[in-house]
Tab-separated table of C-alpha atoms and ligand atoms in Angstrom:
chain	number	residue	atom	x	y	z
A	127	MET	CA	57.430	110.568	108.803
A	128	SER	CA	61.045	109.202	108.921
A	129	LEU	CA	61.237	106.587	112.236
A	130	ALA	CA	65.459	106.935	111.624
A	131	HIS	CA	65.695	108.833	114.741
A	132	GLY	CA	67.053	107.308	117.848
A	133	ARG	CA	69.554	105.120	117.583
A	134	SER	CA	71.745	104.982	114.306
A	135	TYR	CA	73.316	101.949	113.542
A	136	LEU	CA	76.102	101.152	110.908
A	137	ALA	CA	75.401	97.995	109.470
A	138	ILE	CA	78.584	97.436	106.792
A	139	PRO	CA	81.320	95.547	107.038
A	140	GLY	CA	83.917	98.191	108.875
A	141	PRO	CA	84.022	100.091	111.442
A	142	SER	CA	81.735	97.422	112.993
A	143	VAL	CA	79.814	98.302	116.206
A	144	MET	CA	81.729	99.227	119.023
A	145	PRO	CA	81.125	97.923	122.878
A	146	GLU	CA	80.669	101.131	124.914
A	147	ARG	CA	82.798	99.542	127.311
A	148	VAL	CA	85.596	99.751	124.224
A	149	LEU	CA	85.489	103.583	123.904
A	150	ALA	CA	85.238	103.783	127.852
A	151	ALA	CA	88.295	102.138	128.143
A	152	MET	CA	89.979	104.845	125.485
A	153	HIS	CA	87.910	107.637	127.261
A	154	ARG	CA	91.058	108.722	129.647
A	155	SER	CA	93.872	111.073	129.585
A	156	ALA	CA	96.849	110.355	127.864
A	157	PRO	CA	99.248	107.862	129.763
A	158	ASN	CA	103.565	108.197	130.255
A	159	ILE	CA	104.250	106.902	127.255
A	160	TYR	CA	107.760	105.818	128.689
A	161	GLU	CA	107.601	103.555	131.519
A	162	GLY	CA	104.433	101.780	133.470
A	163	ASP	CA	100.835	100.755	132.511
A	164	LEU	CA	101.084	101.363	129.033
A	165	VAL	CA	104.413	99.153	128.804
A	166	ASP	CA	102.959	96.732	130.702
A	167	LEU	CA	99.265	96.801	128.604
A	168	THR	CA	101.345	96.774	125.159
A	169	GLY	CA	102.434	93.207	126.496
A	170	GLN	CA	99.249	92.009	127.271
A	171	VAL	CA	97.653	93.364	124.276
A	172	VAL	CA	100.673	91.042	122.046
A	173	ALA	CA	99.970	88.191	124.016
A	174	ASP	CA	96.175	88.558	123.541
A	175	LEU	CA	96.841	88.695	120.014
A	176	ARG	CA	98.236	85.988	119.261
A	177	ARG	CA	95.491	84.137	121.496
A	178	VAL	CA	92.809	85.532	119.265
A	179	ALA	CA	94.767	84.058	116.158
A	180	LEU	CA	95.223	80.869	117.974
A	181	SER	CA	99.131	81.435	117.086
A	182	THR	CA	102.711	81.031	118.501
A	183	SER	CA	103.795	83.275	115.934
A	184	HIS	CA	105.527	87.416	116.285
A	185	VAL	CA	102.923	90.572	116.248
A	186	ALA	CA	103.907	93.372	114.577
A	187	ILE	CA	101.542	96.420	115.102
A	188	TYR	CA	100.851	99.537	112.969
A	189	ILE	CA	99.758	102.595	113.430
A	190	CYS	CA	97.591	102.696	110.153
A	191	ASN	CA	94.715	100.979	108.917
A	192	GLY	CA	94.141	97.526	106.766
A	193	HIS	CA	95.470	99.208	103.430
A	194	GLY	CA	98.028	99.541	105.777
A	195	THR	CA	98.762	96.211	106.727
A	196	TRP	CA	98.932	95.321	103.007
A	197	GLU	CA	102.046	97.219	102.374
A	198	ALA	CA	103.421	96.006	105.506
A	199	SER	CA	103.001	92.446	104.377
A	200	ILE	CA	104.178	93.322	101.029
A	201	ALA	CA	107.002	95.289	102.176
A	202	ASN	CA	108.825	93.081	104.517
A	203	ILE	CA	108.120	89.900	101.877
A	204	PHE	CA	109.171	90.950	99.127
A	205	SER	CA	112.536	92.415	96.832
A	206	ARG	CA	111.814	94.139	93.890
A	207	GLY	CA	110.680	91.776	90.669
A	208	ASP	CA	109.350	88.446	93.563
A	209	LYS	CA	106.114	86.411	91.959
A	210	VAL	CA	103.399	86.336	94.469
A	211	LEU	CA	100.383	83.704	93.377
A	212	SER	CA	97.218	86.007	94.303
A	213	LEU	CA	94.091	84.274	95.116
A	214	GLN	CA	90.983	86.546	93.957
A	215	THR	CA	87.485	85.778	95.130
A	216	GLY	CA	86.897	89.579	95.026
A	217	ARG	CA	87.380	92.859	95.562
A	218	PHE	CA	89.666	93.284	98.208
A	219	GLY	CA	91.734	90.216	97.044
A	220	GLN	CA	92.232	91.879	93.960
A	221	GLY	CA	93.276	94.990	95.937
A	222	TRP	CA	96.425	93.660	97.881
A	223	ALA	CA	97.668	92.134	94.522
A	224	ALA	CA	97.376	95.381	92.808
A	225	GLN	CA	99.335	97.221	95.615
A	226	ALA	CA	102.152	94.522	95.479
A	227	GLU	CA	102.258	95.368	91.521
A	228	ALA	CA	102.712	99.057	92.247
A	229	MET	CA	105.453	98.008	94.755
A	230	GLY	CA	107.511	96.071	91.887
A	231	VAL	CA	106.347	92.599	92.514
A	232	THR	CA	105.474	90.433	89.517
A	233	VAL	CA	101.294	89.143	89.695
A	234	GLU	CA	100.030	85.928	88.641
A	235	ALA	CA	97.278	86.231	89.245
A	236	LEU	CA	94.458	83.183	89.799
A	237	ASP	CA	90.650	84.590	89.462
A	238	PHE	CA	87.711	82.057	90.855
A	239	GLY	CA	84.906	84.866	90.418
A	240	LEU	CA	82.583	86.525	92.887
A	241	THR	CA	80.231	84.082	93.675
A	242	THR	CA	82.636	80.750	94.542
A	243	PRO	CA	85.606	80.158	96.389
A	244	VAL	CA	89.021	79.082	95.801
A	245	ASP	CA	89.809	75.952	94.118
A	246	PRO	CA	92.964	73.742	95.880
A	247	ASN	CA	93.387	72.060	92.693
A	248	ARG	CA	94.107	75.562	90.807
A	249	VAL	CA	96.526	76.393	93.610
A	250	GLU	CA	97.977	73.090	93.385
A	251	ALA	CA	98.741	73.235	89.533
A	252	ALA	CA	99.775	76.207	89.330
A	253	LEU	CA	102.482	76.088	92.134
A	254	ARG	CA	103.848	72.560	90.453
A	255	ALA	CA	104.364	75.054	86.893
A	256	ASP	CA	106.332	77.242	89.129
A	257	THR	CA	109.046	74.470	88.565
A	258	GLY	CA	111.634	77.243	89.083
A	259	HIS	CA	110.197	78.721	92.595
A	260	ASP	CA	109.860	82.620	91.569
A	261	ILE	CA	106.304	82.311	93.817
A	262	LYS	CA	107.726	83.908	97.100
A	263	ALA	CA	104.529	83.581	98.838
A	264	VAL	CA	100.899	83.110	98.211
A	265	PHE	CA	98.097	85.956	98.754
A	266	LEU	CA	95.248	84.352	100.054
A	267	THR	CA	91.618	86.288	101.453
A	268	HIS	CA	90.395	84.411	104.321
A	269	VAL	CA	86.945	86.296	103.924
A	270	ASP	CA	86.432	88.528	100.953
A	271	THR	CA	84.521	91.444	102.527
A	272	ALA	CA	83.580	92.478	98.791
A	273	THR	CA	81.487	89.211	98.160
A	274	SER	CA	81.252	87.453	101.508
A	275	ILE	CA	82.562	84.422	100.534
A	276	ARG	CA	85.028	82.897	102.750
A	277	ASN	CA	87.643	80.496	101.290
A	278	ASP	CA	89.484	77.374	103.466
A	279	VAL	CA	92.611	78.520	104.615
A	280	ALA	CA	94.209	74.515	105.527
A	281	ALA	CA	92.408	73.623	102.403
A	282	VAL	CA	94.797	76.072	100.559
A	283	ARG	CA	97.499	75.086	102.890
A	284	ALA	CA	97.399	70.981	102.425
A	285	ALA	CA	97.509	71.749	98.129
A	286	MET	CA	100.513	74.206	98.929
A	287	ASP	CA	102.314	70.823	100.583
A	288	ALA	CA	101.030	68.682	98.074
A	289	ALA	CA	102.754	70.837	94.927
A	290	GLY	CA	106.081	70.910	97.831
A	291	HIS	CA	106.309	74.320	97.060
A	292	PRO	CA	108.204	76.480	99.515
A	293	ALA	CA	106.314	79.703	98.895
A	294	LEU	CA	105.319	81.762	102.110
A	295	LEU	CA	101.269	81.501	102.689
A	296	ALA	CA	100.156	85.210	103.736
A	297	VAL	CA	95.944	85.233	104.838
A	298	ASP	CA	93.863	88.908	104.709
A	299	CYS	CA	91.911	88.298	107.805
A	300	ILE	CA	90.769	91.700	108.281
A	301	ALA	CA	87.297	90.866	107.908
A	302	SER	CA	87.493	87.529	109.696
A	303	LEU	CA	89.381	87.543	112.492
A	304	ALA	CA	87.458	87.256	115.812
A	305	CYS	CA	84.598	86.659	113.643
A	306	ASP	CA	85.067	83.213	111.722
A	307	ALA	CA	87.305	80.156	113.281
A	308	PHE	CA	90.824	80.835	112.285
A	309	ARG	CA	93.974	78.805	113.533
A	310	PHE	CA	97.030	80.367	112.374
A	311	ASP	CA	99.649	77.552	113.885
A	312	ASP	CA	97.728	74.384	112.921
A	313	TRP	CA	96.787	75.952	109.139
A	314	GLY	CA	100.416	76.382	108.666
A	315	VAL	CA	99.532	80.349	107.838
A	316	ASP	CA	102.825	82.656	107.899
A	317	VAL	CA	101.878	85.639	107.415
A	318	MET	CA	98.419	86.805	108.618
A	319	ILE	CA	96.941	90.498	108.685
A	320	ALA	CA	94.113	92.004	110.900
A	321	ALA	CA	92.808	95.435	111.757
A	322	SER	CA	91.112	97.292	114.886
A	323	GLN	CA	87.895	97.995	113.292
A	324	LYS	CA	86.576	95.195	112.194
A	325	GLY	CA	86.113	91.898	114.374
A	326	LEU	CA	88.262	93.394	116.874
A	327	MET	CA	85.595	96.256	117.625
A	328	VAL	CA	87.892	99.447	117.833
A	329	PRO	CA	88.124	102.505	116.186
A	330	PRO	CA	89.976	102.351	112.649
A	331	GLY	CA	93.653	103.391	113.571
A	332	LEU	CA	95.288	100.148	114.165
A	333	GLY	CA	97.257	97.225	111.898
A	334	PHE	CA	98.159	94.095	112.767
A	335	VAL	CA	100.481	91.140	111.523
A	336	TRP	CA	101.154	88.227	112.433
A	337	VAL	CA	104.434	86.842	111.109
A	338	SER	CA	106.363	82.780	111.476
A	339	ASP	CA	109.532	82.281	111.939
A	340	LYS	CA	109.856	80.890	108.447
A	341	ALA	CA	108.568	85.028	106.996
A	342	LEU	CA	110.611	86.523	109.695
A	343	ALA	CA	113.576	84.480	107.721
A	344	VAL	CA	112.450	85.624	104.936
A	345	SER	CA	111.895	88.966	105.638
A	346	ARG	CA	115.830	89.503	106.411
A	347	SER	CA	116.596	89.779	102.285
A	348	ALA	CA	113.247	91.606	101.357
A	349	ASP	CA	114.394	94.914	99.442
A	350	LEU	CA	110.701	96.759	99.888
A	351	ARG	CA	111.390	96.901	103.367
A	352	THR	CA	111.269	100.833	104.644
A	353	PRO	CA	112.082	102.152	108.243
A	354	TYR	CA	108.594	102.680	109.017
A	355	TRP	CA	107.442	99.207	107.644
A	356	ASP	CA	110.117	96.645	108.667
A	357	TRP	CA	107.722	94.541	111.088
A	358	ALA	CA	111.674	93.305	112.672
A	359	PRO	CA	112.316	96.472	115.527
A	360	ARG	CA	108.409	95.787	115.848
A	361	ILE	CA	108.208	92.602	116.831
A	362	ALA	CA	111.497	92.766	119.263
A	363	PRO	CA	111.968	95.955	120.035
A	364	ASP	CA	115.136	97.042	122.027
A	365	PHE	CA	113.122	100.412	122.956
A	366	TYR	CA	109.155	101.051	123.828
A	367	TYR	CA	109.407	103.306	121.046
A	368	GLN	CA	109.918	101.026	118.161
A	369	HIS	CA	107.055	98.859	118.836
A	370	PHE	CA	105.469	101.620	116.871
A	371	CYS	CA	108.649	103.397	115.399
A	372	GLY	CA	107.358	106.772	117.204
A	373	THR	CA	104.326	107.588	119.926
A	374	ALA	CA	102.227	104.843	121.004
A	375	PRO	CA	98.487	104.899	119.830
A	376	THR	CA	98.158	105.502	123.556
A	377	HIS	CA	94.080	105.218	123.509
A	378	HIS	CA	93.993	102.721	121.030
A	379	LEU	CA	96.093	100.056	122.700
A	380	PHE	CA	93.359	100.586	125.863
A	381	GLY	CA	90.678	99.985	123.741
A	382	MET	CA	92.294	96.576	122.427
A	383	ALA	CA	93.235	95.474	125.580
A	384	GLU	CA	89.693	95.778	126.768
A	385	SER	CA	87.962	94.436	123.386
A	386	LEU	CA	90.332	91.283	123.178
A	387	LYS	CA	88.935	91.110	127.311
A	388	MET	CA	85.802	90.695	126.041
A	389	ILE	CA	86.829	88.178	123.287
A	390	LEU	CA	88.993	86.199	124.562
A	391	ASP	CA	88.160	85.775	128.444
A	392	GLU	CA	84.394	86.845	129.046
A	393	GLU	CA	82.652	85.195	126.298
A	394	GLY	CA	85.379	83.260	124.339
A	395	LEU	CA	86.679	82.626	121.270
A	396	PRO	CA	84.422	79.362	120.238
A	397	HIS	CA	81.357	81.238	121.239
A	398	VAL	CA	82.213	84.481	119.258
A	399	TRP	CA	82.488	82.283	116.165
A	400	ALA	CA	79.256	80.510	117.004
A	401	ARG	CA	77.544	83.979	117.588
A	402	HIS	CA	78.631	84.925	113.821
A	403	GLN	CA	77.621	82.051	112.020
A	404	ALA	CA	74.033	82.019	113.709
A	405	LEU	CA	73.851	85.531	112.914
A	406	ALA	CA	74.769	85.030	108.880
A	407	ARG	CA	72.232	82.123	109.398
A	408	ALA	CA	69.647	84.213	110.159
A	409	VAL	CA	70.457	86.867	107.206
A	410	ALA	CA	70.456	83.622	104.455
A	411	ALA	CA	67.432	82.756	106.030
A	412	ALA	CA	65.219	86.099	104.914
A	413	PHE	CA	66.801	85.763	102.191
A	414	GLU	CA	66.555	82.728	101.099
A	415	ALA	CA	62.592	83.449	102.225
A	416	TRP	CA	62.643	86.798	100.110
A	417	GLY	CA	64.049	84.993	96.618
A	418	GLN	CA	61.088	82.556	96.680
A	419	GLY	CA	58.690	85.478	95.115
A	420	GLY	CA	61.153	87.990	94.156
A	421	ASP	CA	64.593	88.761	92.302
A	422	LEU	CA	66.577	88.312	95.156
A	423	ALA	CA	69.423	85.994	95.802
A	424	LEU	CA	72.186	85.462	98.166
A	425	ASN	CA	75.600	86.100	96.521
A	426	VAL	CA	76.983	82.952	98.163
A	427	ALA	CA	74.840	79.813	97.297
A	428	ASP	CA	76.750	77.241	99.351
A	429	PRO	CA	76.619	77.943	102.752
A	430	ALA	CA	79.826	75.912	103.553
A	431	PHE	CA	81.627	79.195	102.100
A	432	ARG	CA	79.720	82.045	103.546
A	433	ALA	CA	81.202	84.523	105.851
A	434	GLY	CA	79.623	85.122	109.622
A	435	SER	CA	80.456	88.210	109.468
A	436	VAL	CA	79.202	89.761	106.268
A	437	THR	CA	76.404	88.950	103.321
A	438	ALA	CA	76.782	90.277	100.053
A	439	ALA	CA	73.243	89.759	98.407
A	440	ARG	CA	72.080	91.525	95.064
A	441	ILE	CA	68.364	92.836	94.756
A	442	GLY	CA	67.226	93.269	90.706
A	443	GLN	CA	66.681	96.367	89.030
A	444	GLY	CA	68.468	99.075	91.737
A	445	GLY	CA	66.312	97.279	94.484
A	446	ALA	CA	69.341	96.844	96.529
A	447	GLU	CA	70.339	100.149	96.246
A	448	ARG	CA	66.750	101.849	97.125
A	449	LEU	CA	66.583	99.606	100.238
A	450	ARG	CA	69.645	100.697	101.247
A	451	ARG	CA	68.463	104.175	100.913
A	452	TRP	CA	64.885	103.494	102.447
A	453	CYS	CA	66.335	101.801	105.429
A	454	GLU	CA	68.747	104.346	106.104
A	455	ALA	CA	66.260	107.609	105.603
A	456	GLU	CA	63.402	105.613	107.289
A	457	ALA	CA	64.941	103.397	110.028
A	458	GLY	CA	68.298	105.000	110.922
A	459	VAL	CA	69.839	101.170	109.618
A	460	THR	CA	73.285	102.009	106.993
A	461	LEU	CA	73.989	99.256	105.037
A	462	GLY	CA	76.972	98.217	103.025
A	463	ILE	CA	77.192	99.087	99.753
A	464	GLY	CA	78.036	96.227	96.634
A	465	LEU	CA	81.429	96.432	95.820
A	466	GLY	CA	83.008	95.042	93.194
A	467	MET	CA	80.196	92.967	91.880
A	468	ALA	CA	79.582	95.296	88.929
A	469	ALA	CA	81.436	98.501	86.940
A	470	MET	CA	81.303	101.335	89.627
A	471	GLY	CA	78.808	104.124	88.524
A	472	SER	CA	76.899	101.113	86.184
A	473	ALA	CA	72.837	100.702	86.614
A	474	GLU	CA	73.704	97.064	87.621
A	475	ALA	CA	76.048	98.225	90.641
A	476	ASP	CA	72.630	99.807	92.510
A	477	ASP	CA	71.788	95.564	92.232
A	478	PHE	CA	73.859	94.821	95.653
A	479	LEU	CA	74.460	95.116	99.001
A	480	ARG	CA	76.186	93.995	101.783
A	481	VAL	CA	74.651	93.495	105.645
A	482	ALA	CA	77.432	92.983	108.160
A	483	HIS	CA	77.224	91.140	111.281
A	484	MET	CA	80.104	92.256	112.440
A	485	GLY	CA	81.421	92.973	116.095
A	486	HIS	CA	79.788	93.521	118.746
A	487	VAL	CA	76.635	92.195	117.402
A	488	ASN	CA	73.644	90.339	118.736
A	489	ALA	CA	70.286	88.800	117.807
A	490	HIS	CA	68.250	91.835	118.191
A	491	MET	CA	70.586	93.687	116.441
A	492	THR	CA	70.503	91.472	113.057
A	493	LEU	CA	66.518	90.357	113.416
A	494	GLY	CA	66.532	94.629	113.941
A	495	VAL	CA	68.273	95.411	110.599
A	496	LEU	CA	66.311	92.094	109.191
A	497	ALA	CA	62.506	93.299	110.140
A	498	VAL	CA	63.698	96.773	108.718
A	499	MET	CA	64.906	95.516	105.454
A	500	GLU	CA	61.647	93.346	104.807
A	501	ALA	CA	59.672	96.838	105.916
A	502	GLY	CA	61.301	98.666	103.209
A	503	LEU	CA	60.435	96.007	100.751
A	504	GLN	CA	56.893	96.535	101.412
A	505	ALA	CA	57.517	100.131	101.377
A	506	LEU	CA	59.215	100.114	97.722
A	507	ASN	CA	56.859	97.650	96.396
A	508	ILE	CA	59.884	95.572	95.727
A	509	SER	CA	58.103	92.198	95.497
A	510	HIS	CA	59.345	89.491	97.693
A	511	GLY	CA	58.331	85.938	99.092
A	512	ALA	CA	56.922	85.447	102.366
A	513	GLY	CA	58.027	84.653	105.679
A	514	GLY	CA	61.834	86.217	105.850
A	515	ILE	CA	61.101	87.503	109.781
A	516	GLN	CA	60.017	84.000	110.426
A	517	ALA	CA	62.480	82.345	109.339
A	518	ALA	CA	65.235	84.075	110.630
A	519	ALA	CA	63.672	83.815	114.019
A	520	ALA	CA	63.937	80.606	113.643
A	521	VAL	CA	67.440	80.357	113.156
A	522	VAL	CA	67.334	82.401	116.443
A	523	ALA	CA	65.072	80.379	118.017
A	524	ALA	CA	67.513	77.293	117.482
A	525	GLY	CA	70.264	79.258	118.781
A	526	ALA	CA	74.154	79.126	118.489
B	1267	PLP	C1	88.284	96.154	105.042
B	1267	PLP	C2	88.996	95.295	104.364
B	1267	PLP	C3	90.162	95.779	104.041
B	1267	PLP	C4	90.642	97.037	104.162
B	1267	PLP	O1	91.088	97.631	105.129
B	1267	PLP	P1	90.999	99.150	105.836
B	1267	PLP	O2	91.222	99.673	107.079
B	1267	PLP	O3	89.662	99.696	104.971
B	1267	PLP	O4	92.040	99.973	104.870
B	1267	PLP	C5	91.425	95.070	103.635
B	1267	PLP	N1	90.806	93.460	103.384
B	1267	PLP	C6	89.651	92.948	104.093
B	1267	PLP	C7	89.195	91.711	103.773
B	1267	PLP	C8	88.761	94.500	104.524
B	1267	PLP	O5	87.669	93.390	105.135
C-alpha cells in the first residue's frame, strides 16, 4: 500500500518549495497599476534585488522564465557576428550558448566535462589567444543545475583580468542566487541573470538581469536588441509601465517583496547560504555512505565545487530512475531527473537523478527525503552501504 497520501514534496531544482507566506502575499485582489502601493513596492523589490546579489548595479525585471533571461542577456550584449566565450559544465551552460548561436552570435565553447569545474587557466589561455578582442562576453554558469557543479566566479574574473581582456563577464545564477554565496560587485561581474522560481521561492514567471555600468554602455550599440528585451527602459523607466514593457506582474511583485524580506531581513543572506550548504553536505554524506556498498556515487567528487541548491548523483543499472519512481509513488516525494548526463531516452539516462535542497527547505525536509530514498533502496533491493541516514543526521547535528 502506498504511503504517498499527505503533503507532497517536489524536491526538484525549480520550481522550488515556496513559503506559505509568499503565496499568501499573492492571494489578494489586483492593485492599481498606475500609482500607489504597487509602484512603491516595485522600487523596494528592485532595491532588495540589488541587496540579494550584493550589487550596486542596474536591475531589469522581465515577465519570463530563466530561458527568457538568457535571451535578454544575449539581445543586450551582442550584435550579429559577435563572439561569446562559453564556459560549459553541463546542460545549462550548453543551452545558453545554443540560444546565443541561434540568435546569430558566434560561439567559442570551452567544455570542462560533466564532473569537474571550469579551469581558469584554460579561460585565460583562450582570452590571450583572442588578440583581436573578438570575444565580447564570457558566459559562466555559477551552478550548473544539471551536474550540480558550482564554479568559482572570482577565479574566472581573475583569469580575465590576468589576460587583460575587455570582454564582459556574464553569469547565470538562476540555480544559485539566494542559495550559494554570490557577490556581484566584489567579483567584478557585468551581467547576472536569475529567475523567481528557484532560490527566490516565488512561482515561475519573473526573470531578473543585473547590469553593470560597463554592460549598460556596451548594450547601447548591441544590434540584437528588440523592443521587448531592451533592458534600458526597464532599468530607467520614464513611466511605470516601462519597467515591464506593459502590464506589471502584479501578484509576483507581492510574492517577491515577501520572499526578499524573509531572505534579507529575517533569516539573513549568510544564514541562507549556510543552510543550503549544510543541507547539501547532509545529502552528500548519505550518498557517500550508500556508495560504500553499491553502485551509487555523487557527480561532483570535490566538495569545494558542490552546489548548495542541488545534488546530482548516479545509481547504476537504472537504479536512479527506479528509485525516483518509487519515491514518488510510495512516499510522495518527487526527485529530479538526470539532465544531460547521457543521451535522452538511452538506458544510461536512467542511472542519473538529482536531489534538490533549494529555497524554503529545512533539515527535516532534507532528512525526510534521504530517509525515503534509503527506504526505496531497500524496497527495490538496490545494494548500498549502511549508515546513510546516520551520516546525514550527523551533519545536521553539527549544524550549519
Ligand atoms: C532552471 C535554470 C535555467 C532555465 O530556467 P527556466 O526557468 O526553466 O527557463 C537556466 N539556467 C540554470 C542554471 C537553471 O537552473
